[in-house]
Coordinates of C-alpha atoms in Angstrom, one line a residue:
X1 CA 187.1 181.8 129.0
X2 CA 184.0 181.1 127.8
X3 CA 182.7 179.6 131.1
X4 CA 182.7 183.5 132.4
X5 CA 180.6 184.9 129.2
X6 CA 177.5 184.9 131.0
X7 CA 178.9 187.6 133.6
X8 CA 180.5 189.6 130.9
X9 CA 177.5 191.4 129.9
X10 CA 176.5 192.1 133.5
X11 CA 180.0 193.6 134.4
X12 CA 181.2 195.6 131.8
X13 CA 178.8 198.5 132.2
X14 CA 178.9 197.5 136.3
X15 CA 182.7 198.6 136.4
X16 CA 182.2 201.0 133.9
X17 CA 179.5 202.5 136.3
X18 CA 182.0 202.5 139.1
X19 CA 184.8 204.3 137.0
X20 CA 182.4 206.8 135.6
X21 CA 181.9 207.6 139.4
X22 CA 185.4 208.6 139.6
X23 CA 185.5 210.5 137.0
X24 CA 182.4 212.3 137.6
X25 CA 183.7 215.9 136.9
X26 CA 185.3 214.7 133.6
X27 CA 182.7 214.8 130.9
X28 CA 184.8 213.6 127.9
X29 CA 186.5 210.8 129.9
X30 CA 182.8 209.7 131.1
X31 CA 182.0 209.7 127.7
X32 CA 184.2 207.5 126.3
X33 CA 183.8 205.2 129.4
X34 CA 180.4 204.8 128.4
X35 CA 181.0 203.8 125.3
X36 CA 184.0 201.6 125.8
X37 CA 181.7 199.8 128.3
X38 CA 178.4 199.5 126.1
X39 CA 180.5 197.9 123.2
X40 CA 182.3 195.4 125.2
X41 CA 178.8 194.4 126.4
X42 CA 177.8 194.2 123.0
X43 CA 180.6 192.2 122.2
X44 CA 180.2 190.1 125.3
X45 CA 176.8 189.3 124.3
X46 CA 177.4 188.5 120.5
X47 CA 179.6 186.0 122.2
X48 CA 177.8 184.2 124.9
X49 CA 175.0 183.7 122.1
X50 CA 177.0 182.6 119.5
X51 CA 178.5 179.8 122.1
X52 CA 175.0 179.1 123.1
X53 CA 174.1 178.7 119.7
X54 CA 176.5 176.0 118.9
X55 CA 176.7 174.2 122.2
X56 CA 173.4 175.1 124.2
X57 CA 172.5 176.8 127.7
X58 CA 175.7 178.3 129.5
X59 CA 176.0 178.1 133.2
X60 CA 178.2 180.1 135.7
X61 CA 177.7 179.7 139.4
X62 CA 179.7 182.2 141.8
X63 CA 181.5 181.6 144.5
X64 CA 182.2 177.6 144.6
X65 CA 178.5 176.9 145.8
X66 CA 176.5 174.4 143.8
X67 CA 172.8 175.4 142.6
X68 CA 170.2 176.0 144.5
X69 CA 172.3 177.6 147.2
X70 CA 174.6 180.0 145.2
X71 CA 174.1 182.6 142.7
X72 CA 174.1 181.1 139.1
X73 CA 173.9 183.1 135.6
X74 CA 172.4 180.9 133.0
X75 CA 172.4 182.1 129.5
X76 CA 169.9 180.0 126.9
X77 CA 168.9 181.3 123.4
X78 CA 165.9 183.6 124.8
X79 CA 168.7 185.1 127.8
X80 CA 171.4 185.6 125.4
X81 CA 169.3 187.1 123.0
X82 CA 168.1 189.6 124.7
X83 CA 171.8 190.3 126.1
X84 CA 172.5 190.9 122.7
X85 CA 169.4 193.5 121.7
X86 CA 170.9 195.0 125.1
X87 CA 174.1 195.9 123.9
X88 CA 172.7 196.7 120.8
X89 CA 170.3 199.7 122.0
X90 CA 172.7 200.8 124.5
X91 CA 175.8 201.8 122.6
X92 CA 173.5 203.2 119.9
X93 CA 171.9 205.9 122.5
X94 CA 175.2 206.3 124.5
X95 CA 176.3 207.8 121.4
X96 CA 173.2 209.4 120.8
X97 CA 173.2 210.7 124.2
X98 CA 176.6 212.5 123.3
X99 CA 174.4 215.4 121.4
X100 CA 171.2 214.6 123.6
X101 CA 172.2 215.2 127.2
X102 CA 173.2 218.5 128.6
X103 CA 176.1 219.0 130.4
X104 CA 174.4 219.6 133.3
X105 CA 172.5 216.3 133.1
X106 CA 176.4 214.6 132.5
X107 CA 177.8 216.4 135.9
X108 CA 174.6 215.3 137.2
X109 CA 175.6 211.0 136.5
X110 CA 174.0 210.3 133.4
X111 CA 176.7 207.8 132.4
X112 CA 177.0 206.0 135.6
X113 CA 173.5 205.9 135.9
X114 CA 172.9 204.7 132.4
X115 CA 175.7 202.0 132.7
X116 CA 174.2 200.9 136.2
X117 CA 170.9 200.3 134.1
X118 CA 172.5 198.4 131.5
X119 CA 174.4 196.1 134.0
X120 CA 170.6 195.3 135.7
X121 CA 169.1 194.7 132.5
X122 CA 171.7 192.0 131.0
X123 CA 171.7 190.6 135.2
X124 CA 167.6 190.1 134.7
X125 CA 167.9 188.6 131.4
X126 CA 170.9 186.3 133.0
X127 CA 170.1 185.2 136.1
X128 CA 169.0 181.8 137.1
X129 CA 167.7 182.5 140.5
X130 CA 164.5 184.6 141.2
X131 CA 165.8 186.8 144.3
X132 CA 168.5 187.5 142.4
X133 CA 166.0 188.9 139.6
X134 CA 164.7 190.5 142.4
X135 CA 167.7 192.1 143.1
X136 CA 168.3 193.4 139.5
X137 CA 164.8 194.9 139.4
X138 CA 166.1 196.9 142.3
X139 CA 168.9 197.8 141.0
X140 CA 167.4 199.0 138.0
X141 CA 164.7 200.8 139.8
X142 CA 167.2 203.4 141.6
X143 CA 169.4 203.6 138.2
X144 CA 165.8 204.1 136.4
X145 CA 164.9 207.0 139.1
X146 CA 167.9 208.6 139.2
X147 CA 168.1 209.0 135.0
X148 CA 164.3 210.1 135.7
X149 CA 165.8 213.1 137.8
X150 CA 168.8 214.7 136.5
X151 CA 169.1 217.5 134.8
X152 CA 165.3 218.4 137.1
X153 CA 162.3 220.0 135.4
X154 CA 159.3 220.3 137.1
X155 CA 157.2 217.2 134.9
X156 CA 159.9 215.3 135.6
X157 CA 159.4 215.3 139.5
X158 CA 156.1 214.4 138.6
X159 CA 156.7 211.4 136.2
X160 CA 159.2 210.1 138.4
X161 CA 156.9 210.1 141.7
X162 CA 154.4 208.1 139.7
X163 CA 157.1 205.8 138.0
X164 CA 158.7 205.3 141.6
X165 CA 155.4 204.6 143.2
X166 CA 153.5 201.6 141.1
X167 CA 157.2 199.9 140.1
X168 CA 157.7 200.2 144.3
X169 CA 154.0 198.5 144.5
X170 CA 155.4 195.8 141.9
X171 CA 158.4 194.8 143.8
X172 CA 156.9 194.4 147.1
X173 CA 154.7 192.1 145.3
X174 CA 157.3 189.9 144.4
X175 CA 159.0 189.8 147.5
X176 CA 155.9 188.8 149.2
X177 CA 155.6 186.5 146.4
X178 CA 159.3 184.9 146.4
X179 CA 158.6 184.5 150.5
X180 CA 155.7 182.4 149.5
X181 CA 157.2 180.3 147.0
X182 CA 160.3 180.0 149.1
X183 CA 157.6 178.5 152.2
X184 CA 156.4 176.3 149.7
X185 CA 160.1 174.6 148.1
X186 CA 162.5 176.1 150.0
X187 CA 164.7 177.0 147.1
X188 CA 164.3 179.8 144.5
X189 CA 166.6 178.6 141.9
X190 CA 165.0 178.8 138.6
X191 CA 166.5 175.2 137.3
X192 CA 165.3 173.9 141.0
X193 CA 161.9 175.2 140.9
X194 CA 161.2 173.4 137.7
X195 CA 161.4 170.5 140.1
X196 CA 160.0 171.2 143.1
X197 CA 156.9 173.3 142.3
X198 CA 154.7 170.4 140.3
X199 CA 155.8 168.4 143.6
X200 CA 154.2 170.9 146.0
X201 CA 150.8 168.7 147.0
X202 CA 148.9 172.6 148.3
X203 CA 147.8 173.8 144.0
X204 CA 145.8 176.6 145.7
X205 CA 148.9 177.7 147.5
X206 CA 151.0 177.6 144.2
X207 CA 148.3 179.5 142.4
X208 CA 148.1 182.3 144.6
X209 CA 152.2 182.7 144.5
X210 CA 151.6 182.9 140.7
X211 CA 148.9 185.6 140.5
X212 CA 151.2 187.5 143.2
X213 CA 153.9 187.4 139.8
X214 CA 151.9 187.9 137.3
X215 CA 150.7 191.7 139.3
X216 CA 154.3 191.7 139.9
X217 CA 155.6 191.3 136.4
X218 CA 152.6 193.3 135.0
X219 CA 153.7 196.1 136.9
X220 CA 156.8 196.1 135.2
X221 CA 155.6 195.0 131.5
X222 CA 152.8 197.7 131.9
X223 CA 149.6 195.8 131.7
X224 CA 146.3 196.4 131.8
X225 CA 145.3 197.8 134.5
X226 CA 148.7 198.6 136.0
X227 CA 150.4 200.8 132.9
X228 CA 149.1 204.4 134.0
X229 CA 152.8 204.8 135.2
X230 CA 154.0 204.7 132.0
X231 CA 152.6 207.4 129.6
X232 CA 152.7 209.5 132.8
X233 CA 156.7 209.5 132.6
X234 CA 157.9 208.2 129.7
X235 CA 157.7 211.5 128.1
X236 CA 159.4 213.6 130.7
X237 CA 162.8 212.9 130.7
X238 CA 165.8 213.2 128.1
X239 CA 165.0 211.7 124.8
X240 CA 167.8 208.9 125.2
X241 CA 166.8 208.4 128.8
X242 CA 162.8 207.7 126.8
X243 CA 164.6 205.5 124.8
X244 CA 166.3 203.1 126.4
X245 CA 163.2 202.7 129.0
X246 CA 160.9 202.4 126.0
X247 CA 163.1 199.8 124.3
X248 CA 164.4 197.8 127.4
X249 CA 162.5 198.3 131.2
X250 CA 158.8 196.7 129.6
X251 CA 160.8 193.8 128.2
X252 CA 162.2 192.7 131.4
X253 CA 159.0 192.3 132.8
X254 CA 157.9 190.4 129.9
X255 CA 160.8 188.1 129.8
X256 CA 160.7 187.2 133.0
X257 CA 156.5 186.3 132.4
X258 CA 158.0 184.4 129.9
X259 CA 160.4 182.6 131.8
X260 CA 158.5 182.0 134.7
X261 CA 155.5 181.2 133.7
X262 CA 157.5 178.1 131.4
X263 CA 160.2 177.3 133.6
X264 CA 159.0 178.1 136.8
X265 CA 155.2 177.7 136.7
X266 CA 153.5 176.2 134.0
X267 CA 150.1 178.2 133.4
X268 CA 148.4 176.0 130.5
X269 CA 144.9 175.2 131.0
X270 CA 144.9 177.0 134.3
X271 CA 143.6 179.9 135.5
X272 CA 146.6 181.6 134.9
X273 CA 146.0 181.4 130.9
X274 CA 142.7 182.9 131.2
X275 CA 143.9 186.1 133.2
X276 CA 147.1 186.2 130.9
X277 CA 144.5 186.1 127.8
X278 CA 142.2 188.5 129.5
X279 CA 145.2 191.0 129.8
X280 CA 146.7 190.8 126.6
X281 CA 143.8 191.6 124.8
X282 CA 143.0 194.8 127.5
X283 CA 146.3 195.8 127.0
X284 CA 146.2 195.7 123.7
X285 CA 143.1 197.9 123.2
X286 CA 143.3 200.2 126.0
X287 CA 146.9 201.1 125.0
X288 CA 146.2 202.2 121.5
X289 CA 143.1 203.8 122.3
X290 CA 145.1 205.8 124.8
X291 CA 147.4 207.0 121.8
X292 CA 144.7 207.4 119.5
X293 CA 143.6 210.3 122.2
X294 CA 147.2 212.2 122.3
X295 CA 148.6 215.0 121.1
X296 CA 152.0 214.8 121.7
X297 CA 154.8 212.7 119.7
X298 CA 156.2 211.0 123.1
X299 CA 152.8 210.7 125.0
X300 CA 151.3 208.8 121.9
X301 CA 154.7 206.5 121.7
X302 CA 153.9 205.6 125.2
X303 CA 150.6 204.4 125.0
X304 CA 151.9 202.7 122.3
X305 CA 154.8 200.7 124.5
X306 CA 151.2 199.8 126.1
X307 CA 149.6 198.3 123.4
X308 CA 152.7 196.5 122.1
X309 CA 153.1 194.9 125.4
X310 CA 149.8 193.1 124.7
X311 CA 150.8 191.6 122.0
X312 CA 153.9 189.9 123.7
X313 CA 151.5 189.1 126.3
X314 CA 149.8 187.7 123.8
X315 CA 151.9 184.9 122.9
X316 CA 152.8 183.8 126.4
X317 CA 149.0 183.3 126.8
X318 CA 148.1 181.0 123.8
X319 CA 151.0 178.1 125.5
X320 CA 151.3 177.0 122.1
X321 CA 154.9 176.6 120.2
X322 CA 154.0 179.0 117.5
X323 CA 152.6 182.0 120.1
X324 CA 155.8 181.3 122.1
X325 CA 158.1 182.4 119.2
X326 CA 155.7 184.7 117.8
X327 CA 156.0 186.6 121.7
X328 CA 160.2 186.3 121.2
X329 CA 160.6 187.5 118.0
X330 CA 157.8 190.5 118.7
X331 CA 160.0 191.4 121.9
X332 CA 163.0 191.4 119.9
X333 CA 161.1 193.5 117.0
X334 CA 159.7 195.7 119.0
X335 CA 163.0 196.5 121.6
X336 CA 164.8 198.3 117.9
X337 CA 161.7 200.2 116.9
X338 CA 160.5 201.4 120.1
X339 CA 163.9 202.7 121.0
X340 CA 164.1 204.4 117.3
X341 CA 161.2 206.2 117.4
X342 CA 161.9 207.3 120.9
X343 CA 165.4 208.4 119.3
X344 CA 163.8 210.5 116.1
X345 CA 161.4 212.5 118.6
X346 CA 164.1 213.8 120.5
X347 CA 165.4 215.3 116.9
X348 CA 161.9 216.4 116.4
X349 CA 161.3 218.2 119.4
X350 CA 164.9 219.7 119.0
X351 CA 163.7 220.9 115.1
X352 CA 160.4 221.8 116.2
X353 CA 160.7 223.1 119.4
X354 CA 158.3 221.0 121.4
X355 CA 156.8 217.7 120.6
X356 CA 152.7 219.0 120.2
X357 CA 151.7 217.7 117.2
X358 CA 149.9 221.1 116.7
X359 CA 152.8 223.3 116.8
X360 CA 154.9 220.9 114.4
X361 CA 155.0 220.9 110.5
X362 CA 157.0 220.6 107.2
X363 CA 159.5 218.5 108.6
X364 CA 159.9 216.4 105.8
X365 CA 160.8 219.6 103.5
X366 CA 163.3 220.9 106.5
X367 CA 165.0 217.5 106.6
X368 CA 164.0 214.7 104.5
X369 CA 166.3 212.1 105.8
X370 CA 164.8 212.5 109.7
X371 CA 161.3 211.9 107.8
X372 CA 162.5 208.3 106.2
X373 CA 164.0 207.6 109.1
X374 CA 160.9 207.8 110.9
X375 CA 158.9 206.0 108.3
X376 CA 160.6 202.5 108.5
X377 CA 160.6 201.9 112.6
X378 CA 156.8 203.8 112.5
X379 CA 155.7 201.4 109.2
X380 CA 157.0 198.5 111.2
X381 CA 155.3 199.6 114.9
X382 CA 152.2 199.6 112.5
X383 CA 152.9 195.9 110.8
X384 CA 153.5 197.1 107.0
X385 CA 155.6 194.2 105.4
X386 CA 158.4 193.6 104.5
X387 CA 159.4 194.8 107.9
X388 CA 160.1 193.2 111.0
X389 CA 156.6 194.2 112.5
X390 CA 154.6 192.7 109.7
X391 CA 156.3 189.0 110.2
X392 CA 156.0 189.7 114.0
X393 CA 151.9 190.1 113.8
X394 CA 151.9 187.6 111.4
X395 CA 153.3 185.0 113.5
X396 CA 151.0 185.9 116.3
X397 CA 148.1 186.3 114.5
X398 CA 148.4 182.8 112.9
X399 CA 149.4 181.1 116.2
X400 CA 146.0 182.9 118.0
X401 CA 143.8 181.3 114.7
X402 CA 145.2 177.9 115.4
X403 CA 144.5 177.4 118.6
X404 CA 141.3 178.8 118.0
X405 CA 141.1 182.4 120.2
X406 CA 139.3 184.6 117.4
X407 CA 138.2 187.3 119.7
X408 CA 141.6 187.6 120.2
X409 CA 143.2 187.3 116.6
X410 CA 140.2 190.3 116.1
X411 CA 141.3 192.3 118.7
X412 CA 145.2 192.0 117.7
X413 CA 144.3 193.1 114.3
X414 CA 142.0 195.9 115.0
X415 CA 144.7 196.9 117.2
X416 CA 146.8 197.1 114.4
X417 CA 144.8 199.5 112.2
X418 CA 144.5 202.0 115.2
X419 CA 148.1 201.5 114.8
X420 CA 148.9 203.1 111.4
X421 CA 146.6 205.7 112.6
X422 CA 148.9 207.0 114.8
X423 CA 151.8 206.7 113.1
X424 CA 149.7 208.1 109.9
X425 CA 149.0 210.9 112.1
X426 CA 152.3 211.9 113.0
X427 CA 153.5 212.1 109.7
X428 CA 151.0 214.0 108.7
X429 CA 151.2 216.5 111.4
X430 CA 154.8 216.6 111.8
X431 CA 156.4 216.0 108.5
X432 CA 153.8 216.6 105.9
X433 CA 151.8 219.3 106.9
X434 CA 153.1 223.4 106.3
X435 CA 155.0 224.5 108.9
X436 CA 153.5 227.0 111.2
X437 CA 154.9 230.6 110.6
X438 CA 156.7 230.3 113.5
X439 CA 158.9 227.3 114.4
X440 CA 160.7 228.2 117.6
X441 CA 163.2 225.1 117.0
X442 CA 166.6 225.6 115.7
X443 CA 168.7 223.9 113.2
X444 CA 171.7 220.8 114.1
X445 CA 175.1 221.7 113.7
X446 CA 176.7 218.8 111.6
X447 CA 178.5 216.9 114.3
X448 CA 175.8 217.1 116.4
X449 CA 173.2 215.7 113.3
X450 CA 175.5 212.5 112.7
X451 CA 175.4 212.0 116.7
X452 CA 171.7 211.9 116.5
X453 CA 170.8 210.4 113.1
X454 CA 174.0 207.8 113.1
X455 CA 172.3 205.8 115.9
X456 CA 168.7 206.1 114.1
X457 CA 170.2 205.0 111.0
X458 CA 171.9 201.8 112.5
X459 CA 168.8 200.8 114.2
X460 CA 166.4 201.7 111.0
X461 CA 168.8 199.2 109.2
X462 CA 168.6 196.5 111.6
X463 CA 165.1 196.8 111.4
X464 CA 165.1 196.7 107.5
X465 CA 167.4 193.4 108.0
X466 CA 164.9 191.8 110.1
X467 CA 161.9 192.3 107.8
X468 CA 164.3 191.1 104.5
X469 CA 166.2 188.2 106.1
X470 CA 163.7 187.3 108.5
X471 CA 164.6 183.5 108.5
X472 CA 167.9 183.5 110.6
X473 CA 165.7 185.6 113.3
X474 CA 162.9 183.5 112.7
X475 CA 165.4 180.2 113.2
X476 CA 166.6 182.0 116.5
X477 CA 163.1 182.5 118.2
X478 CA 161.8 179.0 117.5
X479 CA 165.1 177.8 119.1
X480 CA 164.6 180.2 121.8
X481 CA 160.5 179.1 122.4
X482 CA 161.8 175.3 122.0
X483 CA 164.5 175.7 124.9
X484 CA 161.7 177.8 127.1
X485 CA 159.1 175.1 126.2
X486 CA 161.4 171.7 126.9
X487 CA 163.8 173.1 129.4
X488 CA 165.9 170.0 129.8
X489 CA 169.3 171.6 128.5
X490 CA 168.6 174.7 130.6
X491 CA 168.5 172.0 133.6
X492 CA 171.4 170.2 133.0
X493 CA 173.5 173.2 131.8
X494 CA 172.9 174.6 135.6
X495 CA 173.8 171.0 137.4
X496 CA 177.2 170.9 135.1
X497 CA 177.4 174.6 136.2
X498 CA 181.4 175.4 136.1
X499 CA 182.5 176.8 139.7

């Protein structure tokens, strides 16, 4: 059984998608459908990585035909990881989504929308074949549009044109991109790549395939210069719709910048490494002074997604061991705390009536456990130890000092004052401040409370964990950069690949 793990987390929420279809007029039984189907990926996931973790990379290629020619999942530590964080973000806003979306945005295929996203996540952090990450970026596109538009507002129409527009840009990138690399090798399996590429006698040719990715990939991460997408839409849609794109759409685009450019393509001492080093540290700046200029709780959390993204960037550009796992841990950091704080301003905006900062106040009198429960993922966006954000700059910080980028090092911890600005700002103005003498929000009934704060809760606790027991998570991202950096048992775990 465990030679199928690696699809499970792909095809739970894909045939929970399907069966959520059917039962598109039946809100309660899409609802437990949803969840049924986001646990079992969870559980899939916890799994696949725990059999990875003992006995390495997992392979799994469809339909009897032997790598390169047919479809093969591969799961290795960095893969099943971010299966796992997967599962983990969406079961908690499927249940968070139970108090959050209105029934109108349910009859209008939240849940088989949310489910089909899910399923083209866990397929992009699986596959071992680039078309076929091609393929899941599609798929995740339409599912991503289609949460974008239900329930309809006017903003959202607007968000969604200029998310459909720049991530449609992006893709035609990497098709044109795949199509070049495919002239070049003729294969565009991962494992096969490895091979062939270095081989390929036309470098010029191979570099220009490369940059096509990287404005591919950037797209989706949300670099500098191609993020203006982002703030533009992230704030228009349902609150668990924010979420899950904050915590999980970015990352695919910087896993697969991470896997490509160390599988695929290695960028050390190229060209490659001084755009990759040139972006990170843009990204990193422009993004937070972005949020440093808002006024609203979800526009400022998306320049933040931004700025973050630099700093995962970050550690792909030093190509050093340390920046590697310092880039793995700060995506699996940063996936939990993004999400939360996402998560606690939809309960803001429900309390307050809106999410302008101006028009908020005295929510930590109204309800003190919402305002903790924003402190601990908003301390650790800002890098306060003990928690999970602190060990994650750390880790980057040190690995830019060794290998002797200062400007860089400077520029991740200036980065990371302007941080706890923000987040200083919006407690202040939300919680701390009085409340204005009229606060046209209302007040959560209790069921709907514990479907809102449960999910925060879970997630402030994991982050907590992180930052107290950082050495198992710490073990896990070293053994993750160390499979992306010698990739030999990812290779031979997709030539033994079980039919």
């Amino acid at each position: 059984m465990t030679t199928w793990l690696p699809v499970l987390p792909v095809v739970a929420p894909l045939l929970g998608a399907g069966f959520a279809t059917i039962l598109r007029h039946r809100v309660r039984g899409q609802r437990r459908l949803a969840l049924g189907a986001a646990v079992v990926q969870l559980a899939g996931a916890i799994g696949l990585l725990a059999v990875v973790w003992r006995s390495g990379p997992l392979a799994l290629r469809m339909g009897g035909w032997p790598p390169p020619f047919g479809i093969v999942f591969v799961a290795d530590l960095l893969g099943a990881t971010m299966a796992v964080i997967t599962g983990l973000i969406g079961t908690a806003v499927v249940v968070y989504a139970r108090a959050d979306a209105s029934r109108r945005a349910e009859l209008d295929g939240f849940y088989p929308l949310y489910l089909a996203l899910l399923a083209a996540v866990a397929g992009a952090f699986l596959t071992g074949d680039l078309f076929n990450l091609y393929v899941w970026f599609e798929v995740m596109l339409a599912a991503a549009i289609g949460l974008l538009l239900v329930a309809t507002r006017p903003a959202q129409l607007d968000g969604t044109l200029k998310y459909a527009l720049l991530n449609l840009i992006g893709t035609t990138f990497f098709l044109v991109a795949l199509s070049w690399l495919y002239g070049l090798t003729g294969t565009l399996n991962m494992a096969d790549l490895h091979l062939r590429v270095p081989a390929v006698e036309n470098r010029g040719a191979v570099l220009t395939a490369a940059m096509l990715l990287v404005v591919a990939f950037g797209a989706k991460a949300a670099v500098f210069p191609l993020f203006f997408w982002l703030p533009a839409s992230y704030h228009t849609p349902l609150a668990s719709v924010s979420a899950v794109f904050a915590g999980l759409l970015t990352k695919v685009g910087v896993y697969a910048l991470l896997r490509v450019f160390t599988l695929v393509i290695d960028g050390a001492g190229t060209p490659i490494q001084t755009v990759l080093c040139w972006i990170a540290g843009l990204t990193m700046l422009t993004g937070v002074l972005g949020a440093a200029s808002q006024q609203d709780i979800r526009r400022i959390l998306s320049f933040h997604i931004v700025s973050q993204i630099g700093y995962m960037v970050l550690g792909l550009a030093l190509y050093t061991p340390l920046g590697i796992v310092g880039s793995i841990f700060y995506v699996v950091h940063h996936i939990i705390v993004k999400a939360n704080l996402f998560l606690v301003s939809g309960v803001v905006e429900r309390l307050g009536g809106g999410g302008d900062l101006r028009q908020l106040g005295g929510l930590y009198r109204r309800d003190g456990v919402l305002a903790t429960l924003f402190a601990v993922p908003a301390a650790s966006l800002a890098g306060l130890p003990p928690l999970s954000g602190f060990w994650a700059k750390l880790l980057l910080l040190q690995a830019s000092l060794a290998a002797g980028y200062w400007a860089l090092a400077a520029t991740a911890l200036v980065v990371g004052l302007l941080t706890l600005f923000s987040m200083t700002k919006i407690w202040n103005e939300a919680f701390w401040k009085d409340a204005p003498a009229i606060l046209p929000g209302g007040r959560l009934s209790s069921e709907r409370r514990r479907l809102l704060l449960g999910p925060i809760a879970a997630l402030a606790a994991v982050t907590i964990a992180i930052g107290l027991w950082t050495q198992p998570f710490l073990a896990l991202a070293e053994r993750g950069g160390a499979t992306l950096l010698d990739p030999k048992p990812y290779l031979d775990a997709v030539r033994e690949a079980s039919p």
